[in-house]
Structures are given as structure tokens and as C-alpha cells.
Tab-separated table of C-alpha atoms and ligand atoms in Angstrom:
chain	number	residue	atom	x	y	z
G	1269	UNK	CA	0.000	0.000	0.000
G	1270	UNK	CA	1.245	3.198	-0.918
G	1271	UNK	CA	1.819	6.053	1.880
G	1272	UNK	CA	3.834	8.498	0.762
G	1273	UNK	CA	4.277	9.831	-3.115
G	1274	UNK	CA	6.830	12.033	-4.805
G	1275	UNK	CA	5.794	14.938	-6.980
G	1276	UNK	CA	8.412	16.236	-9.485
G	1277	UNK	CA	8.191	18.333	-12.807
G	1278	UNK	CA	10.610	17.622	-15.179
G	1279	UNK	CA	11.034	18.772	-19.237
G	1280	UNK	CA	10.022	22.534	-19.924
G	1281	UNK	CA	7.985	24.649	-17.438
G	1282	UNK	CA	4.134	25.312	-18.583
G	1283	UNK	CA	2.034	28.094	-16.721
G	1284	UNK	CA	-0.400	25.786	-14.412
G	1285	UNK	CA	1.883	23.162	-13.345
G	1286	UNK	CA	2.369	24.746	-9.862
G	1287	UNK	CA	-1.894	24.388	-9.839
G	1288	UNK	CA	-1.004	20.934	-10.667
G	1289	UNK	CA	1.329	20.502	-7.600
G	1290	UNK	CA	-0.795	21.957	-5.184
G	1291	UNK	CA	-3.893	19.409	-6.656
G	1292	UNK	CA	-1.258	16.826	-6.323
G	1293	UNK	CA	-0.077	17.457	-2.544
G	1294	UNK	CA	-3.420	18.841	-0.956
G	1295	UNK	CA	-5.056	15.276	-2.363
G	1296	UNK	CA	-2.598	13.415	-0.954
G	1297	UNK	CA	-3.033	15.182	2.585
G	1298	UNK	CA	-6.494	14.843	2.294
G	1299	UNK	CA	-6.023	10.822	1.991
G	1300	UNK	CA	-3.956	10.648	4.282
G	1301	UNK	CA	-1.150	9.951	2.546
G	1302	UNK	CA	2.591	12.104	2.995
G	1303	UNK	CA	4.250	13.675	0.095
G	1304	UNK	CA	7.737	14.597	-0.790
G	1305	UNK	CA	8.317	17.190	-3.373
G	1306	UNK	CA	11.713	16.816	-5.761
G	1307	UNK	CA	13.385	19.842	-6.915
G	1308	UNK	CA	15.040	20.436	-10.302
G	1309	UNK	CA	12.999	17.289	-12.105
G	1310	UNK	CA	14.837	14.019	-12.134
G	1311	UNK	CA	18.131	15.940	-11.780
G	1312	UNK	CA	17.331	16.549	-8.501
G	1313	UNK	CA	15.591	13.264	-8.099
G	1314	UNK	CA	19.183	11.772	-8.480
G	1315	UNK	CA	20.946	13.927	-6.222
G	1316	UNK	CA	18.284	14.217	-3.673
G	1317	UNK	CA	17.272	17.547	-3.351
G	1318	UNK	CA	13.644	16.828	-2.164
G	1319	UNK	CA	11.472	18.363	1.209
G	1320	UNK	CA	8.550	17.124	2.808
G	1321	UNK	CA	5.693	19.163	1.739
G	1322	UNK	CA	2.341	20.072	3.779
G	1323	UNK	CA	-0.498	21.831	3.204
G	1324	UNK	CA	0.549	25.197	3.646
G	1325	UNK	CA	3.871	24.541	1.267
G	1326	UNK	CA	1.313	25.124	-1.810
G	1327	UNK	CA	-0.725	27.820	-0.643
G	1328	UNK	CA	-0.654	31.047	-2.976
G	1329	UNK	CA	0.656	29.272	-5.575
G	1330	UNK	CA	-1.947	28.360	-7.990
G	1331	UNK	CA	-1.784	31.650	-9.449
G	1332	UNK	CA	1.834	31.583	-10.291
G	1333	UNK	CA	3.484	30.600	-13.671
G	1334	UNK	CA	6.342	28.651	-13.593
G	1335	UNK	CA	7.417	25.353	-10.811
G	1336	UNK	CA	8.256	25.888	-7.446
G	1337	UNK	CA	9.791	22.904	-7.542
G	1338	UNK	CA	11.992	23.884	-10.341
G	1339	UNK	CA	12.613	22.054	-13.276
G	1340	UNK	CA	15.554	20.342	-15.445
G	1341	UNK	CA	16.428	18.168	-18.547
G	1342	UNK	CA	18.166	15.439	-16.948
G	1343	UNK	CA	20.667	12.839	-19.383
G	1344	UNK	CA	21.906	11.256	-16.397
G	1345	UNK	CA	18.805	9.540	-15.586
G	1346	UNK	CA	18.501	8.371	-18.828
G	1347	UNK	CA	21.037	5.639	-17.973
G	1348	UNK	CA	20.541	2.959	-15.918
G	1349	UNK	CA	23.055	3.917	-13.392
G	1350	UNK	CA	21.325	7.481	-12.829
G	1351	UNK	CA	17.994	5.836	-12.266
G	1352	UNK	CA	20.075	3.414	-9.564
G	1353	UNK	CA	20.683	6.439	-7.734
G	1354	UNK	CA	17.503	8.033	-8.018
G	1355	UNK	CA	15.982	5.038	-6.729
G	1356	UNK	CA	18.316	5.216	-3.808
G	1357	UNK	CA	16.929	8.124	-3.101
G	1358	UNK	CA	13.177	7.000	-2.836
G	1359	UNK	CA	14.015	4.552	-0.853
G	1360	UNK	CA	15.979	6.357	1.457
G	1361	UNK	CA	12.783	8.796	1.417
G	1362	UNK	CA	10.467	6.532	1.894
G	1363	UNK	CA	8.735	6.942	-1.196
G	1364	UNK	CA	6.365	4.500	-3.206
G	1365	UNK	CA	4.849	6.454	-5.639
G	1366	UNK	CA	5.430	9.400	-7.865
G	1367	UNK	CA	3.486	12.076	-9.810
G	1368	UNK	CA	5.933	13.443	-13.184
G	1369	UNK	CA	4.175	16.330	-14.327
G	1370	UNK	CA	5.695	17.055	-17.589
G	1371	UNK	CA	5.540	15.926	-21.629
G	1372	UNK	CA	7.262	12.705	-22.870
G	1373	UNK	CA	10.263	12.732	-22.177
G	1374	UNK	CA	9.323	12.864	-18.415
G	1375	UNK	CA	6.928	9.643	-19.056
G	1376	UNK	CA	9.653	7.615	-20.992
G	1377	UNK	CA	11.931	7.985	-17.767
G	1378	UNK	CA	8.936	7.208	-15.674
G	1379	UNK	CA	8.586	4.561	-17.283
G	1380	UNK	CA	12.037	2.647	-16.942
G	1381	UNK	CA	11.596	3.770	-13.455
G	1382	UNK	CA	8.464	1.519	-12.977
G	1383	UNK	CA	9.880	-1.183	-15.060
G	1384	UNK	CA	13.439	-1.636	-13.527
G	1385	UNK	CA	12.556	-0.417	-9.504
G	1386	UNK	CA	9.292	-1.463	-9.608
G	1387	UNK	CA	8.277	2.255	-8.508
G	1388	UNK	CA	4.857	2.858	-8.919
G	1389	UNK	CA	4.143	6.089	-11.691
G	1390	UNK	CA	1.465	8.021	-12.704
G	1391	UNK	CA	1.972	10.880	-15.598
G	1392	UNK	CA	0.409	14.800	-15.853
G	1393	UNK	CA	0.893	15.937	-19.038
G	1394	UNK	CA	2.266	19.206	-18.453
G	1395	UNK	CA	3.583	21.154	-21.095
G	1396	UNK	CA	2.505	24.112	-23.502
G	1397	UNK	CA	2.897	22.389	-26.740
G	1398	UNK	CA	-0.368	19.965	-26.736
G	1399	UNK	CA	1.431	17.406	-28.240
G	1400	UNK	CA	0.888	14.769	-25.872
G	1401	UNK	CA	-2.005	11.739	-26.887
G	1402	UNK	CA	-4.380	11.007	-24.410
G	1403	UNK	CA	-5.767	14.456	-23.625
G	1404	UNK	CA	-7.361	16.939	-25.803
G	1405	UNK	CA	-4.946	19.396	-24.088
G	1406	UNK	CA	-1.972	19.721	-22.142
G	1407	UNK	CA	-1.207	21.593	-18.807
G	1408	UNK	CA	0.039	25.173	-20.215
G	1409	UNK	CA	-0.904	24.944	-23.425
G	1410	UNK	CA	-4.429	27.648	-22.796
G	1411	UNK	CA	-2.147	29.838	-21.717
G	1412	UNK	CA	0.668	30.299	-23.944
G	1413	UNK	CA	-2.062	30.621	-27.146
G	1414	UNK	CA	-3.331	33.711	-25.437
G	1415	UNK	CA	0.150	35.092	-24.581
G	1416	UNK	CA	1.005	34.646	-28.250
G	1417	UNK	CA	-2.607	35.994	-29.862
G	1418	UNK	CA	-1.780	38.795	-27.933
G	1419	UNK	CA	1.153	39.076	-29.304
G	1420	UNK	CA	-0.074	38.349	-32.691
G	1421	UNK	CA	-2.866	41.178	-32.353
G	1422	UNK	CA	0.076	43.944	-30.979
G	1423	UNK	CA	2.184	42.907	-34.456
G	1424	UNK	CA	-1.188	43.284	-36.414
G	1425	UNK	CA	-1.683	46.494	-35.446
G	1426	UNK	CA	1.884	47.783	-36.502
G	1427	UNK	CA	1.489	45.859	-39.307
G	1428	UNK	CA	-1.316	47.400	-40.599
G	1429	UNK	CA	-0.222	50.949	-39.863
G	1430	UNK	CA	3.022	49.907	-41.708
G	1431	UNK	CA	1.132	47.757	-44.621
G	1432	UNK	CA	3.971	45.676	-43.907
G	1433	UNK	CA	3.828	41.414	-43.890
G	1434	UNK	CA	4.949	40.196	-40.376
G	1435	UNK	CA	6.334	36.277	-39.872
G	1436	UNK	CA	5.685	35.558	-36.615
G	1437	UNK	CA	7.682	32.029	-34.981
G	1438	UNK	CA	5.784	30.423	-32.029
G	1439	UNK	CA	6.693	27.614	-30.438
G	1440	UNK	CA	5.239	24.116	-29.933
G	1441	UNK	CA	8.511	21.851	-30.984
G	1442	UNK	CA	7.589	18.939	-33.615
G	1443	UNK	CA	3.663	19.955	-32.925
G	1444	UNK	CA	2.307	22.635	-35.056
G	1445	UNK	CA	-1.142	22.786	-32.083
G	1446	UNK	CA	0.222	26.498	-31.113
G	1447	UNK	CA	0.534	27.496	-34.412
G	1448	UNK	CA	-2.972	26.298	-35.745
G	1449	UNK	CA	-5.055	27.510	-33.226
G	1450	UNK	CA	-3.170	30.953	-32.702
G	1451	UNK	CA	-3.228	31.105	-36.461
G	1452	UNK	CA	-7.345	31.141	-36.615
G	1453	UNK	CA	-7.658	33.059	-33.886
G	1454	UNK	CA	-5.129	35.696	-35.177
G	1455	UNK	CA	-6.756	35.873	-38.729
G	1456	UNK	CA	-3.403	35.199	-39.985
G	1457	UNK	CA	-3.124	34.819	-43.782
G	1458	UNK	CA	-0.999	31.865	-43.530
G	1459	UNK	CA	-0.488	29.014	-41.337
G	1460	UNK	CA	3.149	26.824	-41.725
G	1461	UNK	CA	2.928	23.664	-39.399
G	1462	UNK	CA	5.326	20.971	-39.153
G	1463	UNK	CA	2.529	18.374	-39.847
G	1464	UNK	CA	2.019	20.032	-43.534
G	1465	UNK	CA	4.394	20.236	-46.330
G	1466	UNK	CA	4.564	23.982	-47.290
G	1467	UNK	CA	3.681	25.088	-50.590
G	1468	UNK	CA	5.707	28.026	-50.977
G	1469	UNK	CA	5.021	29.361	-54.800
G	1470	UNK	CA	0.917	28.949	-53.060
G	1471	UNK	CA	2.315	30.580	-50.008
G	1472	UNK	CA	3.393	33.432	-52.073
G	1473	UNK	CA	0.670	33.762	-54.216
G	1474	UNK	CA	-1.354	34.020	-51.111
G	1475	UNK	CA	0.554	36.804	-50.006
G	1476	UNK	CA	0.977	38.788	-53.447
G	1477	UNK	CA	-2.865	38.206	-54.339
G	1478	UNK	CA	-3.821	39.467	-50.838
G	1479	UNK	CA	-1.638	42.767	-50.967
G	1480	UNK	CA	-3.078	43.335	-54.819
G	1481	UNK	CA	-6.911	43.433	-53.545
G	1482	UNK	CA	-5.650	45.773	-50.383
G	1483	UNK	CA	-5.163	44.115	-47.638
G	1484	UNK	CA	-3.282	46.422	-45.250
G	1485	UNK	CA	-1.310	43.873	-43.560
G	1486	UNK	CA	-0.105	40.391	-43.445
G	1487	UNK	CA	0.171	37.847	-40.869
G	1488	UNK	CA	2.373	34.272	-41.539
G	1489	UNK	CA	1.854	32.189	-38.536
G	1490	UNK	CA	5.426	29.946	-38.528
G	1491	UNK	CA	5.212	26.970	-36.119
G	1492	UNK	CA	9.118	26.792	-35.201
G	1493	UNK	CA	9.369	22.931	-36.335
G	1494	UNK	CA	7.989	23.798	-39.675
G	1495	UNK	CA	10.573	21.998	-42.259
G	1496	UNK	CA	10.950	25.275	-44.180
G	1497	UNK	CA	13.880	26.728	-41.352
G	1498	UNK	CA	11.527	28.861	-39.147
G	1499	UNK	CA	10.670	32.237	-39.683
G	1500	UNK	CA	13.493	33.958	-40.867
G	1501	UNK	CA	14.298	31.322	-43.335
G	1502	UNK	CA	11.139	31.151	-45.076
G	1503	UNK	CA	10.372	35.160	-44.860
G	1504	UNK	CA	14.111	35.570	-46.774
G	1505	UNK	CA	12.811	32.877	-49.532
G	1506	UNK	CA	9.113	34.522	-49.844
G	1507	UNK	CA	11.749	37.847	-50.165
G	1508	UNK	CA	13.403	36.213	-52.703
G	1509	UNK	CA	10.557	34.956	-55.028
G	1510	UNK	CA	8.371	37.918	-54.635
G	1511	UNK	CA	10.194	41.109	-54.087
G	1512	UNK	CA	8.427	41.602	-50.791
G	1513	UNK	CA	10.014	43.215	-47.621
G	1514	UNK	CA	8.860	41.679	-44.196
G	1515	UNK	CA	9.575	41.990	-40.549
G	1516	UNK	CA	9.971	38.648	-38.177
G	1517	UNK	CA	8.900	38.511	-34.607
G	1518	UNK	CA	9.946	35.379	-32.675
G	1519	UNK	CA	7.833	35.130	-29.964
G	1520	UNK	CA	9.770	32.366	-28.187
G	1521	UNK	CA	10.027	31.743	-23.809
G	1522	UNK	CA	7.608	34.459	-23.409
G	1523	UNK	CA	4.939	32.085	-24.318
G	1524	UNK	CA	6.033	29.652	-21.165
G	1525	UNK	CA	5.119	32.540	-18.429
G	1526	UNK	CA	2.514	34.515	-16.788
G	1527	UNK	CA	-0.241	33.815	-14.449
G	1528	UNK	CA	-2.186	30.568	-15.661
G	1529	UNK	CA	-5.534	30.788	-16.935
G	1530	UNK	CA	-8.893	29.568	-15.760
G	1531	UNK	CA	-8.564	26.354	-17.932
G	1532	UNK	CA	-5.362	25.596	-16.891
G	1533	UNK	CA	-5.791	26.287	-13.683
G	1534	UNK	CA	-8.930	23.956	-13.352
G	1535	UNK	CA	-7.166	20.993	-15.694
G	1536	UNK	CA	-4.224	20.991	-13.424
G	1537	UNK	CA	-6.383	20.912	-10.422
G	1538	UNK	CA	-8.268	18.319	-11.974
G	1539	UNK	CA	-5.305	16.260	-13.400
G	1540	UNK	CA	-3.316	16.669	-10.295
G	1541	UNK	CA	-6.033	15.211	-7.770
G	1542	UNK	CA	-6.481	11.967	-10.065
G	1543	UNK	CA	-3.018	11.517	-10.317
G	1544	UNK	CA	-2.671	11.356	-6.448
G	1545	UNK	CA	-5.544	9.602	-6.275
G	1546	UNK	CA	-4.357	6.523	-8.879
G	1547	UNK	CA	-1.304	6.185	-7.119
G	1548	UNK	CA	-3.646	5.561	-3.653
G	1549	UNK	CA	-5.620	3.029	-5.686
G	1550	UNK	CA	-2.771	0.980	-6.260
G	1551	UNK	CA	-2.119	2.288	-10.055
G	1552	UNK	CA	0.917	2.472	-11.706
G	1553	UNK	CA	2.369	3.513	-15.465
G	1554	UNK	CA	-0.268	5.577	-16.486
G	1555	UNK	CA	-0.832	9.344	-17.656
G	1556	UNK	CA	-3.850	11.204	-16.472
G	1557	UNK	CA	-5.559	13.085	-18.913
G	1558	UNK	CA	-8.792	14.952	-20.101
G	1559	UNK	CA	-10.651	13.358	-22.926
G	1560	UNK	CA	-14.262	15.548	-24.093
G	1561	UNK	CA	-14.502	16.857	-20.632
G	1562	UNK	CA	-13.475	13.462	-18.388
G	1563	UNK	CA	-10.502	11.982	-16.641
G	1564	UNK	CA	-9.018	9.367	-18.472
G	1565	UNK	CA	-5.919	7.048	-17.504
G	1566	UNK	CA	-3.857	6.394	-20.346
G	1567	UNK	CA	-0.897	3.439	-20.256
G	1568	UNK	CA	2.469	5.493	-20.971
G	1569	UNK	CA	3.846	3.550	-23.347
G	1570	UNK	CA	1.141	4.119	-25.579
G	1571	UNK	CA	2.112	7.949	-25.341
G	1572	UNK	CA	4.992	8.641	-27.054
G	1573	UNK	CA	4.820	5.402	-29.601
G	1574	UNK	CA	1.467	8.108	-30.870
G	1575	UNK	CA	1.426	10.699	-32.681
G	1576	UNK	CA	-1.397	13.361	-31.831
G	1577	UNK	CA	-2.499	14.144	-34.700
G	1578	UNK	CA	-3.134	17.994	-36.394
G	1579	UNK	CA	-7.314	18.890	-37.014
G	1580	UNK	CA	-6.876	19.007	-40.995
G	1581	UNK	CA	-9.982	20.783	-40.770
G	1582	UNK	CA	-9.148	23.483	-38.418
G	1583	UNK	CA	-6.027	24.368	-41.060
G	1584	UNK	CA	-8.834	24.412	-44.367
G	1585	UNK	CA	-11.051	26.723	-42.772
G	1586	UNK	CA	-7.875	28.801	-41.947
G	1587	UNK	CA	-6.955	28.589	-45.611
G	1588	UNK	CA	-10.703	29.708	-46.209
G	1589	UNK	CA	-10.723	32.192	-44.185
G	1590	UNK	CA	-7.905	33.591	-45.272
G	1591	UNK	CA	-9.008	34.823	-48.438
K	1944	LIG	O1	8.454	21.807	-24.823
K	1944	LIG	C1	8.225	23.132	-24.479
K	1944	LIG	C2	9.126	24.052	-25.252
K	1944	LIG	O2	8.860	25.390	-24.885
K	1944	LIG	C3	9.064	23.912	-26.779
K	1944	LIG	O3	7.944	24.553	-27.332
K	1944	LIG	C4	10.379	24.477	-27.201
K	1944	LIG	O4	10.799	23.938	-28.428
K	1944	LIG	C5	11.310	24.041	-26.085
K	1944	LIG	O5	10.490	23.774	-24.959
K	1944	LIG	C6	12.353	25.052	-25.717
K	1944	LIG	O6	13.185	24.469	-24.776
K	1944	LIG	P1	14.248	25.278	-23.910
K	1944	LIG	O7	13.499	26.050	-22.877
K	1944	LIG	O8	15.103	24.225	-23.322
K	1944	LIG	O9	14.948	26.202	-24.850
């Protein structure tokens, strides 16, 4: 029976994951169970930089962007021998169970840590690119599309006033979910994902035919995976084929902070508490998620051997719109 759980985040901060720790450790109080919190991810895991928590070591947090508990790429635990110590570490700690809040990478390690210490796991996806499978969204993610559509609507205003065509790079990694929906909501004229080959002759044409009927600005939504280079690269080759002078904004960490929205506040909360609660039920290598509304456990593996996939229609109606 498990009676005390770890919490860690681990992999790049998202804006609700300290929402998520406070779910995580108030739950766990509330069963009864103890928690220790791990700084600095699975770096810190390994070295042993962890605290008992209590209720009052989350209060006043849930507003806050960012981890409290800090948070790291680790390559040592990647090998067996850094996992060794990290288990060490539990152990000494007296802990049975652990929440990762972060994207796959965190669940891969997770994973072996399960599998090879018999450690009981259960996975948050926390992150703001929404590329994980098994929830319609990520930890984060609400937030950093309205940091970057505002943004987006401060550049479209300069643009405008300018008549000028504006690539702006957001992030999101190999997932182009950041790009789509901040591309709709933006109006931009044209959306490059990663998921979609770009057409750059149609790309241009868009731009050219766009600027000959009067529109006063453009707007290229870049997702910074796209296989065309990012923004500067394709905005020099658009340059190059059509004579037209552009400015590039890369919107980049400033999408990871700020206070956490009402979504991701309540997703984390919601996430957080079933994640503690799976791990008092006995469960083990699974990812908590929100499918249409509902908590739903999803086995880890199955996570990162899938591929979420991009809403095809979303991206026509942007390319109808966009007329
Ligand atoms: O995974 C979150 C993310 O912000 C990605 O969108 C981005 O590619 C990456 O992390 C940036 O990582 P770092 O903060 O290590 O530069």
C-alpha cells in the first residue's frame, strides 16, 4: 500500500503546473497519505534535493506561472546507473509512488523507473505544446495561445499601420497545435505547421494576391518545427521569389510565463487530484488526462509510440478564411 508519493516536474515549465502541484499534494493530505516534493525534475531526483511538503507549502501558488519545484532536462537519468541512484533516493525517502508532471520525455523515464525499480508512476501531461495523446490538451498549453494571440494582435496592429507582412515564430517543438489555433484566432493569412508540407510558390501567391486586392497587412503564422527553417528562413525565400520586404517577430520563452488561466488552472487541479488519487488506488504507469470533458488514464507507453495528430480541418477553414 502506498503512503507516501513524490511529486516532481521535469522537461520545460508550462504556466499551471504549480496548480497541478498543489492538486497533487493537498489530495494526498487529504487521503492521508505524505508527500515529498523533488526539486530540479529528475536531476534533482538523483541527487536528492527533495522536502517534505504540507499543506501550507502550496498555498498562494496556484496563481503563479512557472514550478516551485523547479525544473531540469536530466541525461543522467537516462542511464541505468542514474535511475540506480535516483531510486536510492526514494528509498531512502520513503517513497512509493510518484506524480511526473511534464511531456514525454518525463513519461519515458517514468517509465524505466516503474519497469526496472518497480516504482509505482502516474503521468500529468504538463507542457505548452499539446502534443501529448491522451488528452485533448496539455497543462500550459491555454495559456501560452493567449500570450502569443496577444502578441499576434500587438504585431497586427503595426502591421497594418506599416502595410507591412509580419512572420511571426511560435513555439510548440515537432507539434504545429500552437501554431494552428493561434493562427485562426489571429486571422493570420498563412499558417506553416510541421505536420504540412509547405507550398511556398501557393504561399506566395497568397501573399501577393492578398496585398493586390488591399489588404493592409499580413500575418504568416510559422510553427518553429515547420521543415521550411523557421521564420526567418522562409520570410528571406518569400523575399526572394516575390520582391516583398517583411519583418519577423519570434515570440519564443515568453509564451512559457505569466499567471495561468482559468482552464489551466482547473485541468491541473483536476489532473493533479487523479493523479494522487491513482497512485492511492494501487495504479501504476499511467498518464492522467482529459478526454471531451473526463478523466481518463492512459498506459504510458502508448504515449509517445502516438502521434497526436493535427485537425486538418481546423487548417482548411484557416486557408478559407484567409481569403
Ligand atoms: O516543450 C516546451 C518548449 O517550450 C518547446 O515549445 C520548445 O521547443 C522548447 O520547450 C524550448 O526548450 P528550452 O526552454 O530548453 O529552450
Amino acid at each position: 500500500m502506498i503512503k507516501k508519493i513524490g511529486v516532481l516536474t521535469s522537461g520545460g515549465d508550462a504556466p499551471g503546473m504549480n496548480a497541478c502541484i498543489r492538486a497533487v499534494v493537498r489530495t494526498a493530505i487529504y487521503h492521508d497519505l505524505a508527500v515529498v516534493g523533488i526539486r530540479r525534475g529528475y536531476a534533482g531526483l538523483i541527487e536528492g534535493d527533495m522536502m517534505e511538503m504540507d499543506v501550507s507549502s502550496v498555498s498562494n501558488i496556484i496563481q503563479r506561472g512557472g514550478t516551485i519545484l523547479k525544473t531540469a532536462r536530466s541525461e543522467e537519468f537516462k542511464t541505468p546507473e542514474g535511475r540506480a541512484r535516483a531510486t536510492k533516493n526514494l528509498h531512502q525517502w520513503g517513497v512509493d509512488g510518484l506524480v511526473t508532471i511534464g511531456g514525454d520525455g518525463t513519461y519515458r523515464g517514468a517509465n524505466c523507473l516503474s519497469k526496472e525499480w518497480d516504482i509505482a508512476v502516474v503521468g500529468v501531461p504538463g507542457t505548452i505544446d499539446n502534443d501529448i495523446c491522451g488528452t485533448d490538451f496539455t497543462i500550459g498549453y491555454d495559456t501560452a495561445i493567449n500570450v502569443a494571440l496577444d502578441a499576434v494582435d500587438r504585431i497586427r496592429d503595426t502591421a497594418a499601420s506599416h502595410e507591412r507582412i509580419f512572420f511571426i515564430e511560435v513555439m510548440g517543438r515537432d507539434a504545429g497545435c500552437i501554431a494552428l489555433d493561434v493562427g485562426v484566432a489571429g486571422g493570420a493569412e498563412v499558417i506553416l505547421l510541421p505536420e504540412i508540407l509547405t507550398d511556398v510558390d501557393k504561399m506566395c501567391n497568397t501573399l501577393t494576391s492578398g496585398l493586390a486586392r488591399g489588404k493592409s497587412s499580413s500575418i504568416v503564422i510559422v510553427a518553429e518545427g515547420d521543415e521550411t527553417g523557421g521564420a526567418y528562413a522562409i520570410a528571406e525565400k518569400v523575399k526572394e521569389k516575390t520582391g516583398l520586404d517583411y519583418r519577423v517577430t519570434i515570440l519564443g520563452h515568453i509564451q512559457r510565463g505569466g499567471s495561468p488561466t482559468v482552464r489551466d488552472r482547473v485541468l491541473a487541479s483536476k489532473l493533479g487530484a487523479a493523479a494522487a488519487e491513482a497512485l492511492r488506488d494501487g495504479a501504476s504507469d499511467i498518464m492522467a488526462g482529459e478526454v471531451s470533458g473526463k478523466v481518463e488514464f492512459t498506459q504510458l507507453e502508448s504515449i509517445w509510440t502516438g502521434r497526436k495528430e493535427v485537425d486538418m480541418n481546423l487548417w482548411r477553414l484557416a486557408e478559407m478564411l484567409a481569403i
